[in-house]
Amino acid sequence: MDVQPDKQNIDQVFSNTVYYIDFYQRQYKWDKDPVNRLLEDIFYRFNEEDERYKNVQLPPDQIVTKYSWYYLNTYVTNKDKDTGRLYVVDGQQRLTTLTLILICLRHMAKEYESALYDWISQKISGTQGYKRTFWMNHEHDLPTIQALFDGVEEIPEGDGITGKNMRTNYELISKRLQKELTDKNRFERFVFFYLQRLVIIQLNVEQTDVPMVFEVINDRGVRLKPYEILKGKLLGQIDKESLNAFNLNELWEKQVNAINAYSSEYTDEVDNFFIAFLRSKFSNTVSDSRKFDKGYHRSIFSNTDLKLDHNPVEVKNFLLNDFIYYSNLYLRLLNLSRNENERFRELFYNWLTQRDSQLRLILAACTSNDPLEDEKIKVVSYEIDRMVTLLQLQRCYGGGNRFNELSYIIGEKIRNKDVETIRQAFNDVLIDELREKLGVPDLLEPFSYAYFKDTGIDLDKRFKRYLFARVEQFIADNTSMNMRHNIYNLVANTGPVNGFHIEHIIAENEENRRLFNDDLEYFNSQRNRLGGLLLLKGRDNESSNNETYNLKLESYANTLYWNESLRLDSYKSKLDFQQMIDKYHLSFQPYSQFGPKELEERQRLLFCIIKIIWQGMTE
């Protein structure tokens, strides 16, 4: 590797060289913290030297020669052999900030009527024919830097974050310089110090793996994200002519920015996309998936199927095909999962119940430009919902870690497969898991009342709310009634006022215990069954508390349809409700008391509704 170091002061860095921002580089992302650190470093050394020589009576240009030099760090460049352009591989954050400082100094020189005005101006830009060229050539944000240079009031920011950060950081820098440089003599001493005593090392990388250098050397202020490093290592393999001809940098930025719009405070969503994509196509076990954790930007190049290492042809094909298709699919899934859609309800349900594996499994099922994309989205999201629900309801759900293991088994079976194969793979894995957990080797059916009848309150809290929310939606859908509370609120809201909580129909009181022969153990086990539970809003739940059953019935009025089905008035003149009962042969009925018999009937009714919701299941 041929790396040529060159020690330069700022006067030499910005003399007659135009620095182009390479595709490896992110936009100008420095915010106030790294800018303030840089200013603190510079003024700490300047003030220290200025104090030392404050009594020396020499002109600014002579006294500054006595100041010690100060090392600012390194920047890396690469000269394109075809165009002759010098690209900044690493360090543009710092170089851009140094340019903003120079622009501030230029305006201050004009205010002080300093003879250094022209010298400072030459460190910011030069002219080629009729055209002014800024040494830091942010081609897409020239209007912003030009406006800052001209000192106009209205500063355009462009479409990206570079222009915005330039304007914001310029204002921050200007305030600091105005505070520090309070007279003309001190100002001019600082200018000589800034241009002649601040030193930065240029590393010019000639014939080497530039993306590797980009990965190793990060700006001190803001560490690169995995996807930013990946961008450099991918686009760095492609010649500039192809990058421009296919708009690959613009393509990358468009997809990344769209996905990152879904980012949380702590993670960049695009990193989640790459991890999910790589795992979906190349991981068959949890252990196998770990190579595509946060270090995926390294592991991707060792994958023999992708062939992206030192292979510009395959990189270009990947970007123009798989990257576009799967990133667009991922975007679509993010949007559908966060906004309930009639055709893809289960996507929303799985997001609501925090089943993140659906994104990876749908990516696994779909081939590039898959004509069956809609069908595969529907079947995978439905089967995940069905599988988790049936495992939970038969108390065979081994927790998130076990389901994660199962999801990789499924992922291998459904990778790039047709819809029927996908459906069968889920069912096979579900049956195998039930056989093992229930200890029934010849089990054939995925849902049986024998393994559901005692299921109750010990289920996951969110899942219990989800289950009753789905029952509520089933009733609303089949009786032409609107949901009184949307499914998101039923599942996600848990506050004391507007949240929904699990309510026991059979309260803790003597009257109810007598219905169970005063057998306390039997009483507690029975009242906790799902048939003895329902959802109530916070205040309603609080008010019903340990009331007798008759008083509870009163509090169930105008709550949820499932709750109201206990009341006699829910059956009067309700034709749609009766049609639903007849259609599905459901044993809905009102109860004037609620003991062991009624509880058993309610549990069986719930079982029948669950079978209908998660279709294709038989007892």
Coordinates of C-alpha atoms in Angstrom, one line a residue, residues 203-421:
L203 CA -2.2 11.1 3.6
N204 CA -2.5 10.7 -0.1
V205 CA -3.5 7.2 -0.9
E206 CA -2.4 6.3 -4.4
Q207 CA -2.7 2.6 -5.3
T208 CA -4.5 0.9 -2.4
D209 CA -7.8 -0.3 -1.2
V210 CA -9.3 3.1 -0.4
P211 CA -12.5 1.7 1.2
M212 CA -10.3 -0.1 3.7
V213 CA -8.6 3.1 4.6
F214 CA -12.0 4.8 4.9
E215 CA -13.1 2.1 7.4
V216 CA -10.0 2.3 9.5
I217 CA -9.6 6.0 9.8
N218 CA -12.7 7.7 11.3
D219 CA -13.3 11.4 12.0
R220 CA -12.7 12.0 15.7
G221 CA -15.9 13.9 16.2
V222 CA -18.6 11.6 14.8
R223 CA -17.8 7.9 14.4
L224 CA -18.9 6.3 11.2
K225 CA -22.0 4.0 11.3
P226 CA -21.8 0.5 9.8
Y227 CA -23.9 1.5 6.8
E228 CA -21.7 4.5 6.1
I229 CA -18.6 2.2 6.1
L230 CA -20.5 -0.3 3.9
K231 CA -21.2 2.5 1.4
G232 CA -17.6 3.4 1.1
K233 CA -16.5 -0.2 0.7
L234 CA -19.1 -0.8 -2.0
L235 CA -19.0 2.4 -4.0
G236 CA -15.3 2.6 -3.6
Q237 CA -14.9 -0.3 -6.0
I238 CA -16.7 1.4 -8.8
D239 CA -15.1 3.8 -11.2
K240 CA -16.4 7.4 -11.2
E241 CA -17.8 7.2 -14.7
S242 CA -20.1 4.3 -13.7
L243 CA -21.0 5.9 -10.5
N244 CA -22.2 9.0 -12.4
A245 CA -23.8 7.1 -15.3
F246 CA -26.0 4.9 -13.0
N247 CA -26.5 7.6 -10.3
L248 CA -25.3 5.0 -7.7
N249 CA -24.6 7.5 -5.0
E250 CA -28.0 9.2 -5.4
L251 CA -29.6 5.8 -5.5
W252 CA -27.9 4.8 -2.3
E253 CA -28.8 8.0 -0.5
K254 CA -32.4 7.9 -1.6
Q255 CA -32.9 4.3 -0.2
V256 CA -30.9 4.9 3.0
N257 CA -32.7 8.2 3.8
A258 CA -36.1 6.7 3.2
I259 CA -35.4 3.7 5.5
N260 CA -33.7 5.9 8.1
A261 CA -36.9 7.9 8.4
Y262 CA -38.1 5.0 10.6
S263 CA -35.1 5.2 12.9
S264 CA -35.4 5.3 16.6
E265 CA -33.5 7.5 19.0
Y266 CA -30.9 4.8 19.4
T267 CA -30.6 2.9 16.1
D268 CA -30.4 3.7 12.4
E269 CA -33.1 1.6 10.7
V270 CA -31.0 1.1 7.6
D271 CA -28.5 -1.0 9.7
N272 CA -31.5 -3.1 10.8
F273 CA -32.4 -3.6 7.1
F274 CA -28.9 -4.8 6.1
I275 CA -28.8 -7.2 9.1
A276 CA -32.3 -8.5 8.3
F277 CA -31.5 -8.9 4.6
L278 CA -28.2 -10.8 5.2
R279 CA -29.7 -13.0 7.8
S280 CA -32.7 -13.8 5.7
K281 CA -30.6 -15.0 2.8
F282 CA -27.5 -16.5 4.4
S283 CA -28.3 -17.6 8.0
N284 CA -29.9 -20.9 8.9
T285 CA -29.4 -20.8 12.7
V286 CA -29.1 -18.2 15.5
S287 CA -25.4 -19.0 15.8
D288 CA -25.0 -18.5 12.1
S289 CA -26.7 -15.2 12.2
R290 CA -24.3 -13.6 14.6
K291 CA -21.8 -12.9 11.9
F292 CA -24.3 -10.4 10.6
D293 CA -24.6 -8.4 13.8
K294 CA -23.4 -4.8 14.0
G295 CA -20.2 -6.0 12.1
Y296 CA -22.2 -6.9 9.0
H297 CA -20.3 -4.4 7.0
R298 CA -17.2 -6.6 7.3
S299 CA -18.9 -10.0 7.0
I300 CA -20.8 -9.1 3.8
F301 CA -17.5 -9.2 1.9
S302 CA -16.6 -12.7 3.0
N303 CA -19.9 -14.1 1.7
T304 CA -19.1 -16.3 -1.2
D305 CA -22.6 -16.1 -2.6
L306 CA -22.7 -12.3 -2.9
K307 CA -19.1 -12.0 -4.3
L308 CA -18.8 -8.3 -3.4
D309 CA -15.2 -8.3 -2.4
H310 CA -13.0 -6.6 -5.0
N311 CA -15.6 -7.2 -7.6
P312 CA -17.0 -4.0 -9.1
V313 CA -19.2 -5.8 -11.6
E314 CA -21.1 -7.7 -8.9
V315 CA -21.2 -4.6 -6.6
K316 CA -23.0 -2.7 -9.4
N317 CA -25.4 -5.6 -10.1
F318 CA -26.1 -5.9 -6.4
L319 CA -26.9 -2.2 -6.1
L320 CA -29.0 -2.0 -9.2
N321 CA -31.0 -5.2 -8.4
D322 CA -31.1 -6.8 -5.0
F323 CA -30.4 -3.6 -3.0
I324 CA -33.1 -1.7 -4.7
Y325 CA -35.7 -4.5 -4.6
Y326 CA -35.2 -5.6 -1.0
S327 CA -34.7 -2.1 0.4
N328 CA -38.0 -1.1 -1.3
L329 CA -39.7 -4.3 0.1
Y330 CA -38.3 -3.5 3.6
L331 CA -39.7 0.1 3.3
R332 CA -43.1 -1.3 2.3
L333 CA -43.1 -3.7 5.2
L334 CA -42.2 -0.9 7.6
N335 CA -45.1 1.2 6.3
L336 CA -47.7 -1.5 6.3
S337 CA -46.7 -2.8 9.7
R338 CA -47.2 0.6 11.3
N339 CA -50.4 1.5 9.6
E340 CA -53.2 -1.1 9.7
N341 CA -54.2 -2.2 6.2
E342 CA -57.2 -4.4 5.5
R343 CA -55.2 -6.6 3.1
F344 CA -52.2 -7.0 5.3
R345 CA -53.7 -6.9 8.9
E346 CA -51.3 -9.5 10.3
L347 CA -48.3 -7.3 9.5
F348 CA -49.7 -4.7 11.8
Y349 CA -50.7 -7.2 14.4
N350 CA -47.2 -8.7 14.5
W351 CA -45.6 -5.2 14.9
L352 CA -48.1 -4.5 17.6
T353 CA -47.1 -7.6 19.5
Q354 CA -43.4 -7.1 18.8
R355 CA -42.7 -10.0 16.5
D356 CA -39.8 -8.5 14.7
S357 CA -38.8 -11.7 12.9
Q358 CA -41.6 -11.1 10.3
L359 CA -39.4 -8.6 8.4
R360 CA -36.5 -11.1 8.0
L361 CA -38.8 -14.0 7.1
I362 CA -40.6 -12.1 4.4
L363 CA -37.3 -11.0 2.9
A364 CA -36.3 -14.7 3.0
A365 CA -39.4 -15.8 1.2
C366 CA -39.3 -13.3 -1.6
T367 CA -37.1 -13.6 -4.6
S368 CA -35.7 -10.5 -6.3
N369 CA -38.6 -8.7 -8.1
D370 CA -40.9 -11.4 -6.8
P371 CA -44.3 -11.5 -8.7
L372 CA -45.9 -13.2 -5.7
E373 CA -44.7 -10.5 -3.2
D374 CA -48.2 -9.7 -2.0
E375 CA -49.2 -13.3 -1.4
K376 CA -45.9 -14.0 0.4
I377 CA -46.3 -11.0 2.6
K378 CA -49.8 -12.1 3.6
V379 CA -49.0 -15.8 4.2
V380 CA -45.7 -15.2 6.2
S381 CA -47.2 -12.5 8.4
Y382 CA -50.4 -14.6 8.9
E383 CA -48.5 -17.8 9.7
I384 CA -46.2 -16.0 12.3
D385 CA -49.3 -14.7 14.0
R386 CA -51.0 -18.1 13.9
M387 CA -47.9 -19.9 15.1
V388 CA -47.2 -17.7 18.1
T389 CA -50.9 -17.6 19.1
L390 CA -51.3 -21.3 19.1
L391 CA -48.1 -21.9 20.9
Q392 CA -49.1 -19.4 23.6
L393 CA -52.7 -20.7 24.0
Q394 CA -51.5 -24.3 24.5
R395 CA -48.7 -23.1 26.8
C396 CA -46.0 -24.3 24.5
Y397 CA -44.4 -21.0 23.8
G398 CA -40.8 -21.2 24.9
G399 CA -40.3 -17.4 25.0
G400 CA -38.6 -15.0 22.5
N401 CA -35.3 -16.9 22.4
R402 CA -37.0 -20.2 21.4
F403 CA -39.2 -18.6 18.8
N404 CA -36.1 -16.9 17.4
E405 CA -34.5 -20.4 17.0
L406 CA -37.7 -21.7 15.3
S407 CA -37.8 -18.7 13.0
Y408 CA -34.3 -19.6 11.6
I409 CA -35.5 -23.2 11.0
I410 CA -38.5 -21.7 9.1
G411 CA -36.3 -19.2 7.3
E412 CA -34.2 -21.9 5.7
K413 CA -37.3 -23.9 4.6
I414 CA -39.1 -20.9 3.0
R415 CA -36.2 -19.1 1.4
N416 CA -37.2 -18.2 -2.1
K417 CA -40.0 -20.7 -2.0
D418 CA -43.6 -20.7 -3.4
V419 CA -46.6 -19.8 -1.2
E420 CA -47.8 -23.4 -0.5
T421 CA -44.3 -24.5 0.5

